[in-house]
Short mmCIF file of C-alpha atoms (C1' of nucleotides) in Angstrom, two decimals:
data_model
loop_
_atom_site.label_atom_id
_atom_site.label_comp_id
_atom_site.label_asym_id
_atom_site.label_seq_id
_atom_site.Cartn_x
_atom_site.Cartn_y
_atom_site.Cartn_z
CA UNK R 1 18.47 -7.60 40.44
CA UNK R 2 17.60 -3.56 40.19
CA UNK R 3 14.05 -2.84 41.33
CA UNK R 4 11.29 -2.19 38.48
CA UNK R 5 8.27 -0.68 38.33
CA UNK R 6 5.88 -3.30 36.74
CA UNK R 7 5.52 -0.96 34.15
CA UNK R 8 9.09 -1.38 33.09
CA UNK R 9 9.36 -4.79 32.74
CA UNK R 10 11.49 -6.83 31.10
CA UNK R 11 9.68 -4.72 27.98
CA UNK R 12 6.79 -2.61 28.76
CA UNK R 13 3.35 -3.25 27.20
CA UNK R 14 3.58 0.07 26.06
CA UNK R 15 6.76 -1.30 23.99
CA UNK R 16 5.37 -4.74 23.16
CA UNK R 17 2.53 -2.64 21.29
CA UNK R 18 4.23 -0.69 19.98
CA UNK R 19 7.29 -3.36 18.96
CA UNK R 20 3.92 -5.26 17.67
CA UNK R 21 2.57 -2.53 15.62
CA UNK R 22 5.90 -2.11 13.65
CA UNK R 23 5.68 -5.29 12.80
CA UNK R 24 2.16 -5.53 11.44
CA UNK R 25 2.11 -1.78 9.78
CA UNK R 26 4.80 -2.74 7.64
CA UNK R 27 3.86 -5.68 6.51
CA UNK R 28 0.33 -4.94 6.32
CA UNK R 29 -0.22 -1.08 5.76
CA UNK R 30 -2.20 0.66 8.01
CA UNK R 31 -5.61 -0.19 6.09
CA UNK R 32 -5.20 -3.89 6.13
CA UNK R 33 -4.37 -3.87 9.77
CA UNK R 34 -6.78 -4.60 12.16
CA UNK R 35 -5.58 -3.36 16.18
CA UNK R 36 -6.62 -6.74 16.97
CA UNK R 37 -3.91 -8.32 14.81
CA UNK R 38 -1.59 -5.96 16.38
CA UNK R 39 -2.93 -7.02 20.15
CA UNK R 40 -2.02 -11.05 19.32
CA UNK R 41 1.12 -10.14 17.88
CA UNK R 42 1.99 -7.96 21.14
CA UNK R 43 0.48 -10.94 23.37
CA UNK R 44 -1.92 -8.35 24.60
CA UNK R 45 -5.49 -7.41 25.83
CA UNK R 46 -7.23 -5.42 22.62
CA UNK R 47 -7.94 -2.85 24.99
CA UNK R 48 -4.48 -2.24 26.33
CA UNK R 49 -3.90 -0.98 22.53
CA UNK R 50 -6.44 1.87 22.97
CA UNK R 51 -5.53 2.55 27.03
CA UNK R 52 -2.21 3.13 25.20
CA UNK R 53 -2.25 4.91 22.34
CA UNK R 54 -5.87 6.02 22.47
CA UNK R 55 -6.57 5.09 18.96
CA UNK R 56 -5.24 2.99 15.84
CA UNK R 57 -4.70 6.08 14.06
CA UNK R 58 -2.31 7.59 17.05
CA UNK R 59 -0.23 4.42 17.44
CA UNK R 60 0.14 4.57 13.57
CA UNK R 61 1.57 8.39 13.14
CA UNK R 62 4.31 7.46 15.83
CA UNK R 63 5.60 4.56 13.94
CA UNK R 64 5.19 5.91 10.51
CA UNK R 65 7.20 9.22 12.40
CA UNK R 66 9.61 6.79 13.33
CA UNK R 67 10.04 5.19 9.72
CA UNK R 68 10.41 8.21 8.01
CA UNK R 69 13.06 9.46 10.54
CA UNK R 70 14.88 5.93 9.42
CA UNK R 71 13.80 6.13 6.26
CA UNK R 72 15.03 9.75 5.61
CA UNK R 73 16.93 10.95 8.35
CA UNK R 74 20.06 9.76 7.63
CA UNK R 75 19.83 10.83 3.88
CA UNK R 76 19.53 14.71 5.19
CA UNK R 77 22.22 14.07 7.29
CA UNK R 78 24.41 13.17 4.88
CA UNK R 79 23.24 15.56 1.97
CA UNK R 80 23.51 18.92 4.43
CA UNK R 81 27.14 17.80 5.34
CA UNK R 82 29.46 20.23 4.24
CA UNK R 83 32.74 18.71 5.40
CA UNK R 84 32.46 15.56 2.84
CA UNK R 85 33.31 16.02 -0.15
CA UNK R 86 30.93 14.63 -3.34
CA UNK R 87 32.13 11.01 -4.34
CA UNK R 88 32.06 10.60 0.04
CA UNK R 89 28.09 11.36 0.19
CA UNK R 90 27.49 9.29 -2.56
CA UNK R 91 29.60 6.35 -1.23
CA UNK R 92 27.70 6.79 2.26
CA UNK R 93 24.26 7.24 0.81
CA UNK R 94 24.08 4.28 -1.15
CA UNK R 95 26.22 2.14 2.04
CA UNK R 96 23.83 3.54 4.49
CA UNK R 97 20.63 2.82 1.83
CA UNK R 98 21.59 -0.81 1.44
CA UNK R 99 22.47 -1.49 5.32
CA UNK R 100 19.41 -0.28 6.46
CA UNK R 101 17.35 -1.80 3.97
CA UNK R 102 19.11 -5.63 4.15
CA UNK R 103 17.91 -5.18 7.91
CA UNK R 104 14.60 -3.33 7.08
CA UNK R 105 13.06 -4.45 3.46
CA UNK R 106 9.61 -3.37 3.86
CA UNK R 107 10.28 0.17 4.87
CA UNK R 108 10.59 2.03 1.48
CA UNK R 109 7.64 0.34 0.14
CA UNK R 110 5.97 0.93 3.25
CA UNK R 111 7.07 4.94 3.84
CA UNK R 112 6.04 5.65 0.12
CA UNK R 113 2.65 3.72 0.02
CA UNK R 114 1.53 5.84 3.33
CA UNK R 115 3.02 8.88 2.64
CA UNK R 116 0.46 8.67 -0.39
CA UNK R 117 -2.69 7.60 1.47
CA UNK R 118 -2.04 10.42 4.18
CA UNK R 119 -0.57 13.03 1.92
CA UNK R 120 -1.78 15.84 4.24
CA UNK R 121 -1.71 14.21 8.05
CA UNK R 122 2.21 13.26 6.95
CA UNK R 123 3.18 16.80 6.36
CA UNK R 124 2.73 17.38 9.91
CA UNK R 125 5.23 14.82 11.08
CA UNK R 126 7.99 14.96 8.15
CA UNK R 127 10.91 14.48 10.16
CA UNK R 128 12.62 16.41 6.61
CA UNK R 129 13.74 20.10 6.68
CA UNK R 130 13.32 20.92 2.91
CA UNK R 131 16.85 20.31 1.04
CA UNK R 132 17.15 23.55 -0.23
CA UNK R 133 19.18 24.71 -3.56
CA UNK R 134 21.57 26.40 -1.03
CA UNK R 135 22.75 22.78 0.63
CA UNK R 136 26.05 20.98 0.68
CA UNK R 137 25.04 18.23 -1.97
CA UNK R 138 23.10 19.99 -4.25
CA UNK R 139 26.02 22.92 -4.64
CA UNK R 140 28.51 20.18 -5.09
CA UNK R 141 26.13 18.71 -7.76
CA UNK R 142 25.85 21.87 -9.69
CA UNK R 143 29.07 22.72 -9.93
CA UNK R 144 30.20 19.40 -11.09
CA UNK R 145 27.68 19.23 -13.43
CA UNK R 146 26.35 23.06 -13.92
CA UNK R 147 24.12 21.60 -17.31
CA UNK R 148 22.07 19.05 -15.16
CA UNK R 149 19.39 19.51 -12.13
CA UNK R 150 21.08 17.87 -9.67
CA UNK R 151 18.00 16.08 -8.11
CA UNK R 152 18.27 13.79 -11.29
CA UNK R 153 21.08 12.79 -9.64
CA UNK R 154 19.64 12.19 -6.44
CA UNK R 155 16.57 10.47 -8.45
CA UNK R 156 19.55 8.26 -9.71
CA UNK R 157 20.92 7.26 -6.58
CA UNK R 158 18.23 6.54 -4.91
CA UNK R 159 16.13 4.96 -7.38
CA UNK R 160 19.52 2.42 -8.39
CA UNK R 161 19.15 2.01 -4.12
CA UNK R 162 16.28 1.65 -3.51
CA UNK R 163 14.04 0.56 -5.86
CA UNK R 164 15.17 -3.39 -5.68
CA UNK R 165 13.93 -3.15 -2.64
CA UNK R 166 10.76 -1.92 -3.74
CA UNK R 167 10.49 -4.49 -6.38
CA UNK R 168 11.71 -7.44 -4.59
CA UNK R 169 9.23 -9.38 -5.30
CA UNK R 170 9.10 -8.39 -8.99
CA UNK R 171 12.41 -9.10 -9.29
CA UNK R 172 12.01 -12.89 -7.51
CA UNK R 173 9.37 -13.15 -10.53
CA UNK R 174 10.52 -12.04 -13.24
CA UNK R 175 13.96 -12.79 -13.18
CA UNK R 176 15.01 -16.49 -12.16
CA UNK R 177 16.72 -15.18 -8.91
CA UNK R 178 15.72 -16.90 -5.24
CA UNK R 179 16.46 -15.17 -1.99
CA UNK R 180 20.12 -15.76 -1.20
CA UNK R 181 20.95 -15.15 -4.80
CA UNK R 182 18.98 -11.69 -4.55
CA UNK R 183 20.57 -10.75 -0.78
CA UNK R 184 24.03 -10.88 -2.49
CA UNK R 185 23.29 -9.04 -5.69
CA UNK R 186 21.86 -6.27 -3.36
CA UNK R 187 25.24 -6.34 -1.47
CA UNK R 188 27.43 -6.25 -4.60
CA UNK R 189 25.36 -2.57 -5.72
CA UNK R 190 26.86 -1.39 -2.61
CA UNK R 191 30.15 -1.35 -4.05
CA UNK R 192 28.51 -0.83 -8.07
CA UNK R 193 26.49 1.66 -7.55
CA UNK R 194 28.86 4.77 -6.56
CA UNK R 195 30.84 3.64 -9.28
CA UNK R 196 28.27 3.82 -11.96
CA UNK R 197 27.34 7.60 -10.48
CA UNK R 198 30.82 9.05 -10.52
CA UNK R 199 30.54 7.62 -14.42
CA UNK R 200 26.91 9.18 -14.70
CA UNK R 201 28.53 12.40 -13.48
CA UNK R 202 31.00 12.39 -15.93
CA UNK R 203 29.20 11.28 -19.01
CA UNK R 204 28.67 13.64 -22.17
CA UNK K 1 -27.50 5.13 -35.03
CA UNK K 2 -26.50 1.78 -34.62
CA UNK K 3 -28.89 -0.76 -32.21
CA UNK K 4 -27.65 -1.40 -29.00
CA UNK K 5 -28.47 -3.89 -26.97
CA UNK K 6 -29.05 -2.47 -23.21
CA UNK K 7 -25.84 -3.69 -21.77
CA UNK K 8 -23.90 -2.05 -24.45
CA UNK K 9 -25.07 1.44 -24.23
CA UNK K 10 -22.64 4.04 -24.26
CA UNK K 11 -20.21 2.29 -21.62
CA UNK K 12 -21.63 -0.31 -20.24
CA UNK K 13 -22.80 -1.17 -16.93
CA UNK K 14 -19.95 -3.56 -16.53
CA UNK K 15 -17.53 -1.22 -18.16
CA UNK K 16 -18.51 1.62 -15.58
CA UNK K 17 -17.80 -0.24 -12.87
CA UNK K 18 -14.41 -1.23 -13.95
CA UNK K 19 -13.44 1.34 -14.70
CA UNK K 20 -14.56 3.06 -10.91
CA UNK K 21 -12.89 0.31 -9.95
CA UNK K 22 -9.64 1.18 -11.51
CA UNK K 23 -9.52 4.47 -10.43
CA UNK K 24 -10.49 4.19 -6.44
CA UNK K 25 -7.86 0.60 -6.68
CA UNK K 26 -5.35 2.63 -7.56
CA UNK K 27 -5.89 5.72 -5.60
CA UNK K 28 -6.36 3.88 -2.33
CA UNK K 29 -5.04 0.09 -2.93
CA UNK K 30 -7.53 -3.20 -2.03
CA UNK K 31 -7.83 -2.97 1.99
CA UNK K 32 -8.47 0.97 1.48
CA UNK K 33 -11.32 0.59 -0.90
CA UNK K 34 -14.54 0.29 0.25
CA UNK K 35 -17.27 -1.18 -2.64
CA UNK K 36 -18.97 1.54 -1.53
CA UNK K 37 -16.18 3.78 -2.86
CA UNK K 38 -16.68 1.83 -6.38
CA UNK K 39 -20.40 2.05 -6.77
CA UNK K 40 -20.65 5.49 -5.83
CA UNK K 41 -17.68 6.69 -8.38
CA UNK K 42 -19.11 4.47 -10.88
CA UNK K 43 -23.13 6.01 -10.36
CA UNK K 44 -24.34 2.68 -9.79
CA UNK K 45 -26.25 0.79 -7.26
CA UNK K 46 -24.20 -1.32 -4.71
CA UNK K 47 -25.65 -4.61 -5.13
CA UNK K 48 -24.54 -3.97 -9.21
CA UNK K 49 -21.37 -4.46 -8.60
CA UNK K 50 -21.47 -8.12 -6.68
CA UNK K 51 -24.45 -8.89 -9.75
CA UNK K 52 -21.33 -8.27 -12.59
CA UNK K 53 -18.15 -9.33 -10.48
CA UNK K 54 -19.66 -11.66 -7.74
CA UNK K 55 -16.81 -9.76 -5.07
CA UNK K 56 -14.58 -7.28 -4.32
CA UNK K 57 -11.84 -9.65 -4.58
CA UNK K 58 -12.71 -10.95 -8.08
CA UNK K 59 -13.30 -7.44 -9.02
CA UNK K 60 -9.92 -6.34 -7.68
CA UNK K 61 -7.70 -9.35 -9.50
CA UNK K 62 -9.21 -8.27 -13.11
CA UNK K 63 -8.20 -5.12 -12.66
CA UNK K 64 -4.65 -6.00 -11.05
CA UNK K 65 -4.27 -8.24 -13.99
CA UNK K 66 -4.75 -5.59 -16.05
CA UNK K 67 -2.45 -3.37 -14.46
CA UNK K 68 0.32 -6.00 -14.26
CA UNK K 69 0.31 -6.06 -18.04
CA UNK K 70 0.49 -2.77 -18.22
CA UNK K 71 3.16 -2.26 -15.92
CA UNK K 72 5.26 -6.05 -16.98
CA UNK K 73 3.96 -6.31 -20.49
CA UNK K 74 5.64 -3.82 -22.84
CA UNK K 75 9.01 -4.39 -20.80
CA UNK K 76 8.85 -7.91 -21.77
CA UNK K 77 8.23 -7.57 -25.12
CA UNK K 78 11.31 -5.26 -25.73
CA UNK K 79 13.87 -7.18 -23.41
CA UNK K 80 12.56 -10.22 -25.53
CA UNK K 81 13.22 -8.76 -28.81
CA UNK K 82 15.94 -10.47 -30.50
CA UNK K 83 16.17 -7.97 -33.59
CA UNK K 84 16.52 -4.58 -31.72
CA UNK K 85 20.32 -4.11 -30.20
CA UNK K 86 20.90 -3.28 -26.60
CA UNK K 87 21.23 0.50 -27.17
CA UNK K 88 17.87 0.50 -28.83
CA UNK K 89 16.15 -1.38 -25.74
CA UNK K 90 17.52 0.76 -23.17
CA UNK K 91 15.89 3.69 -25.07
CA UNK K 92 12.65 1.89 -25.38
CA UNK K 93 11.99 0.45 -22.00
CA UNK K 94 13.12 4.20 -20.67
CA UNK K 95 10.75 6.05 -23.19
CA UNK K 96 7.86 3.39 -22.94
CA UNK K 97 7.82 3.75 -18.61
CA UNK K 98 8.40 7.82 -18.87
CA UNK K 99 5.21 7.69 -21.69
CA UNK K 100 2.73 4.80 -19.62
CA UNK K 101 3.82 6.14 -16.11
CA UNK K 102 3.63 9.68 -17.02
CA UNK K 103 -0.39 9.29 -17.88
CA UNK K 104 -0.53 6.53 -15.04
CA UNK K 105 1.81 7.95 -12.32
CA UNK K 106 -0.24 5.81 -9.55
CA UNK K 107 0.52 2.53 -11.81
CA UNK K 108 4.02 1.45 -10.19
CA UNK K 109 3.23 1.83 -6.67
CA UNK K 110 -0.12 -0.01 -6.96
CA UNK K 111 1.08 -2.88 -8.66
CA UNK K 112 4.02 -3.25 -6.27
CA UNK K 113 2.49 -2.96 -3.01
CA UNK K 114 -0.21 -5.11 -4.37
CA UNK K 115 2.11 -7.77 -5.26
CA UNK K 116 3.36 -7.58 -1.95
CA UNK K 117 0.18 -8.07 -0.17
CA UNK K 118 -1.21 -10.81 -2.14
CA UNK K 119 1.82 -12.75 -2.80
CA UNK K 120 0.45 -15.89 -3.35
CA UNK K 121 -2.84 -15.14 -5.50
CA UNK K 122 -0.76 -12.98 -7.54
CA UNK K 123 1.83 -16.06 -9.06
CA UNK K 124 -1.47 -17.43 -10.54
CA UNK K 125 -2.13 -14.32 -12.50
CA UNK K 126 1.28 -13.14 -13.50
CA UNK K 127 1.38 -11.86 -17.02
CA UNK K 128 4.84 -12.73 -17.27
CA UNK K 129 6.91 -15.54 -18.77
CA UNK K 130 9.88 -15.53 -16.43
CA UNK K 131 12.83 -13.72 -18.15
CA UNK K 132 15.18 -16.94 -18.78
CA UNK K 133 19.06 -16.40 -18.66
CA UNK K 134 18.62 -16.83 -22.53
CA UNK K 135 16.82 -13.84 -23.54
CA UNK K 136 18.12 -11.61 -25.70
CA UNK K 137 18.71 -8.41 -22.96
CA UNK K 138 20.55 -10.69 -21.01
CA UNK K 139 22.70 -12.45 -23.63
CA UNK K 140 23.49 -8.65 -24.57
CA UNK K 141 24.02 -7.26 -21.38
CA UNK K 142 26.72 -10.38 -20.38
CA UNK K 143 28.14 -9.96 -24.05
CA UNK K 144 28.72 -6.61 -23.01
CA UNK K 145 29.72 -6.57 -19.76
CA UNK K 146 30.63 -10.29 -18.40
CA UNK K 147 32.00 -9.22 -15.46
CA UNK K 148 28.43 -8.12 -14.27
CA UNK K 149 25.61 -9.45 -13.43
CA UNK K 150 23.04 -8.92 -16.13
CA UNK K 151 20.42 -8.30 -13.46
CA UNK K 152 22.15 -4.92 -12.24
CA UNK K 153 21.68 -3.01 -14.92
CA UNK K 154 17.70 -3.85 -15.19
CA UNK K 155 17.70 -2.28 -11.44
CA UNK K 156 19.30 0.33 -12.90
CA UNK K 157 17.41 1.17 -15.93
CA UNK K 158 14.40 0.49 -13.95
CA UNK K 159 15.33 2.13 -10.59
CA UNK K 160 15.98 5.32 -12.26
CA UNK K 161 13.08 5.60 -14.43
CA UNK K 162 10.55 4.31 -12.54
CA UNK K 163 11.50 5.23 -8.64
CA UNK K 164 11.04 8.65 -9.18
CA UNK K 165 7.38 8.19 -9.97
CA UNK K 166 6.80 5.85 -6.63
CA UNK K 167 8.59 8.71 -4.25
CA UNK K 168 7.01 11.74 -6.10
CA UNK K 169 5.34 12.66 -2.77
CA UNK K 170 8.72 12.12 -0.88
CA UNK K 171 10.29 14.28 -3.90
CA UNK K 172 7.50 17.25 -3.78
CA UNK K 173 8.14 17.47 0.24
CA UNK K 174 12.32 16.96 0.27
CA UNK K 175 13.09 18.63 -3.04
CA UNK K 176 11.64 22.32 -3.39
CA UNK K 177 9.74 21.23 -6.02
CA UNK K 178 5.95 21.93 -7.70
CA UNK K 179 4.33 19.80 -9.40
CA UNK K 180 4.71 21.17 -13.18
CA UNK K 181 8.76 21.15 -11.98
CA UNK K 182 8.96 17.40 -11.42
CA UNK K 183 6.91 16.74 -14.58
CA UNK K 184 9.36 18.75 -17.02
CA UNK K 185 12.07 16.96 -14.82
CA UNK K 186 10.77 13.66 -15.39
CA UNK K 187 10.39 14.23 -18.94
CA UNK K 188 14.37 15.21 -19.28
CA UNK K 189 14.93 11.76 -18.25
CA UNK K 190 13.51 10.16 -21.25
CA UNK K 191 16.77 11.71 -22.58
CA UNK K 192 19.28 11.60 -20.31
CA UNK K 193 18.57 7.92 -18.79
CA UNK K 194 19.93 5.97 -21.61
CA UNK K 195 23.17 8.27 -21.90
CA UNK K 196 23.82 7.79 -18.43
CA UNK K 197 23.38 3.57 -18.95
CA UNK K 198 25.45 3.91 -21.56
CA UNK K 199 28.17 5.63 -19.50
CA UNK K 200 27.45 2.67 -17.00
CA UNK K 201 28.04 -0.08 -19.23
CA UNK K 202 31.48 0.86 -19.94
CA UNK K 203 32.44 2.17 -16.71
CA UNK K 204 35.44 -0.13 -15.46
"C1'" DA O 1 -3.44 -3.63 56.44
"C1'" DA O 2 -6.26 -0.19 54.36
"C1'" DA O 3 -6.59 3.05 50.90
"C1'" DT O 4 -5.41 4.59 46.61
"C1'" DG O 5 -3.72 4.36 42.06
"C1'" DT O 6 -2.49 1.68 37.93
"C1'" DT O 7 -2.85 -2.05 34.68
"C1'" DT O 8 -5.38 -5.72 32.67
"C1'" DT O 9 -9.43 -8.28 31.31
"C1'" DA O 10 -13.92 -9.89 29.38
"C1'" DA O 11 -17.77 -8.22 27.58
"C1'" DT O 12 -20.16 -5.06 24.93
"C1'" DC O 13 -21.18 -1.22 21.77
"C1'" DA O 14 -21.69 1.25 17.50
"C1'" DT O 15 -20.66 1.47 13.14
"C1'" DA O 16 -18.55 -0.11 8.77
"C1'" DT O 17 -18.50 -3.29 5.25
"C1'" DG O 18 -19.00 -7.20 1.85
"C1'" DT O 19 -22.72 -9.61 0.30
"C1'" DT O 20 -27.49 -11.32 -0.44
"C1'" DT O 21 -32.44 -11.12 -1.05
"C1'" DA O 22 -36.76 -10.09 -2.82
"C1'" DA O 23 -39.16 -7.00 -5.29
"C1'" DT O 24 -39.37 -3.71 -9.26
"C1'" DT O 25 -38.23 -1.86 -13.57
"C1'" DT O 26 -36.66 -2.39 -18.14
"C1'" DA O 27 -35.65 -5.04 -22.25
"C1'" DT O 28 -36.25 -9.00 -25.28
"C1'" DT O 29 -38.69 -12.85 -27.20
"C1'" DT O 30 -42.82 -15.21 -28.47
"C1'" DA X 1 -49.62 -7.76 -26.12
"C1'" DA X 2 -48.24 -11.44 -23.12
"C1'" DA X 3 -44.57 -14.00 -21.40
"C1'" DT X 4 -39.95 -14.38 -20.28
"C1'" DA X 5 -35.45 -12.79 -19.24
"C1'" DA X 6 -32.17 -9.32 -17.71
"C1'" DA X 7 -30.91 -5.35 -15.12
"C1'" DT X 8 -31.59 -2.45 -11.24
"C1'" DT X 9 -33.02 -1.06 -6.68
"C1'" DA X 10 -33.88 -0.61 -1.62
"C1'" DA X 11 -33.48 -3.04 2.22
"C1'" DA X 12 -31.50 -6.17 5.10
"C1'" DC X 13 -28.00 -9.57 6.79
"C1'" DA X 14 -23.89 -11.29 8.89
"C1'" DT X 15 -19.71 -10.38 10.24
"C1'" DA X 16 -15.64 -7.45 11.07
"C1'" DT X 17 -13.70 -3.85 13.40
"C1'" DG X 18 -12.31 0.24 16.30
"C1'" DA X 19 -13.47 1.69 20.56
"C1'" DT X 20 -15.46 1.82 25.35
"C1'" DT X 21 -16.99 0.21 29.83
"C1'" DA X 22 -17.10 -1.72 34.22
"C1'" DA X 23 -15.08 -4.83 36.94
"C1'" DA X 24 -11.02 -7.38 38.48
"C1'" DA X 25 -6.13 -7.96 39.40
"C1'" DC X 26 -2.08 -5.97 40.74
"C1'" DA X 27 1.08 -2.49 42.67
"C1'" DT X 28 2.15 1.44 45.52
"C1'" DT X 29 1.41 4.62 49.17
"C1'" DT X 30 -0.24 5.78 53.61
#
DNA sequence: AAATGTTTTAATCATATGTTTAATTTATTT
DNA sequence: AAATAAATTAAACATATGATTAAAACATTT
């Protein structure tokens, strides 16, 4: 067995924390989450949260950092590719959207709720270059479709995406659906959904 | 001028405080809001506010009652409607959520994380008859489209109108956009929504 | 093995926060 | 006007919560 520091055990504290604080930011929010919930979860000392991270607030800007960069990142990555053409991005926005969101269901309602409370603190970290009029996506937009601002398509897309995720729990409510039955409706708009836009795109 | 008793002056004690209550709810969501935050917006004296509502908590579930009509209520009442054909609901839910949401953009994002967080409290409280596979949206949608899920093209009509409104913040910051932009953008959508579900429906 | 550095712990601190109390002011009834 | 009831206030209470401290346990270096 290779040698380890005690620090880099099996995981690190530093990790457990921080593997802790994931958990419990998400599914909390950062106001209704006390560090100490965040030190049982972890299996920790309280303290080791602060000789850590210093502070609540610091342990909470790297994992929101770390949820917008999955929340966003691959979105940007996608939309500033120049080499794939228009029904391509749409087809791996919306396959990307509802893969990372089967695995990850809090995280839109999360990123949005605490990009809100921390409006200003949050511009500092945006892992998000501006999408500018001159990118990839947006020119393909506008020349499809030179009558319409092309972020109402990307309000489309993502909203058709993401937004059962958002409303999950609406959705359990209101319409007569239970989990399974939900999980493979959400799978099915993988296939729906870029269908639907290529018809949005076309329609008069 | 009309006599009044004390508690009904111009807005009432009670009112006041609901109405503080409202606003700082929404702004910051339950675990952010201090009573503190209530009593001061609503120029009253802490203890007031436990004298009218006997908590924070009871306080908070009037007013989240309030908003879930708001947000559920007209939406129910349309997709309920048995005299009004499917074309004519898409346009109203889409016009009613652009009109409410545009003078209440915090509205959608409150109620939904709030549902999240109190899960369990909430069922008690929920404004809304479930929608049955009988109700008239439905029977139209599967009329329409039997090949579908009926439930897909409520995320739709729903994602696109009211997503944008959660992920302004996300849309000011990725999206070169000001806020007098977005608004004129939004309104567009009133239009161009139920075109585009109507392009949907017959997409094959 | 001693010395030094690092990690962990239990206890404590300082302040924030929801709520209550007891007294005071204001309004209503007798 | 006196008596009673309702509304309001300042102060205090009890607990929760983020953070710190000082000592102990553990690991590494000398």
């Amino acid at each position: 067995m290779t040698k380890k520091s005690k620090r880099e055990t099996d995981t690190s504290t530093e990790e457990k924390i921080k593997e802790a604080a994931r958990k419990v930011f998400l599914q909390k929010g950062y106001s209704a989450t006390r560090t100490r919930d965040i030190a049982e979860e972890a299996g920790i000392n309280l303290a080791l949260l602060n000789y850590y991270f210093r502070s609540k607030e610091k342990l909470f800007y790297e994992v929101m950092q770390e949820k917008m960069q999955q929340f966003f990142g691959e979105l940007l990555s996608i939309v500033n590719d120049d080499s794939t053409k228009l029904e391509t991005k749409i087809e791996l926005i919306v396959s990307n959207y509802i893969t990372v969101l089967s695995e990850n269901p809090e995280l839109p309602l999360f990123v949005l709720s605490e990009m809100k409370g921390h409006a200003e603190k949050i511009k500092k970290i945006l892992p998000v270059q501006k999408i500018s009029n001159n990118i990839s996506f947006i020119r393909q937009l506008k020349e499809r479709r030179p009558d319409i601002n092309p972020i109402h398509f990307l309000m489309n897309i993502l909203g058709m995406t993401v937004f059962p995720f958002i409303a999950r729990p609406a959705f359990n409510h209101i319409a007569a659906t239970n989990k399974n039955e939900l999980d493979s409706i959400l799978k099915e708009r993988e296939k729906l959904i870029p269908l639907w836009v290529k018809a949005m795109l076309k329609a008069k």
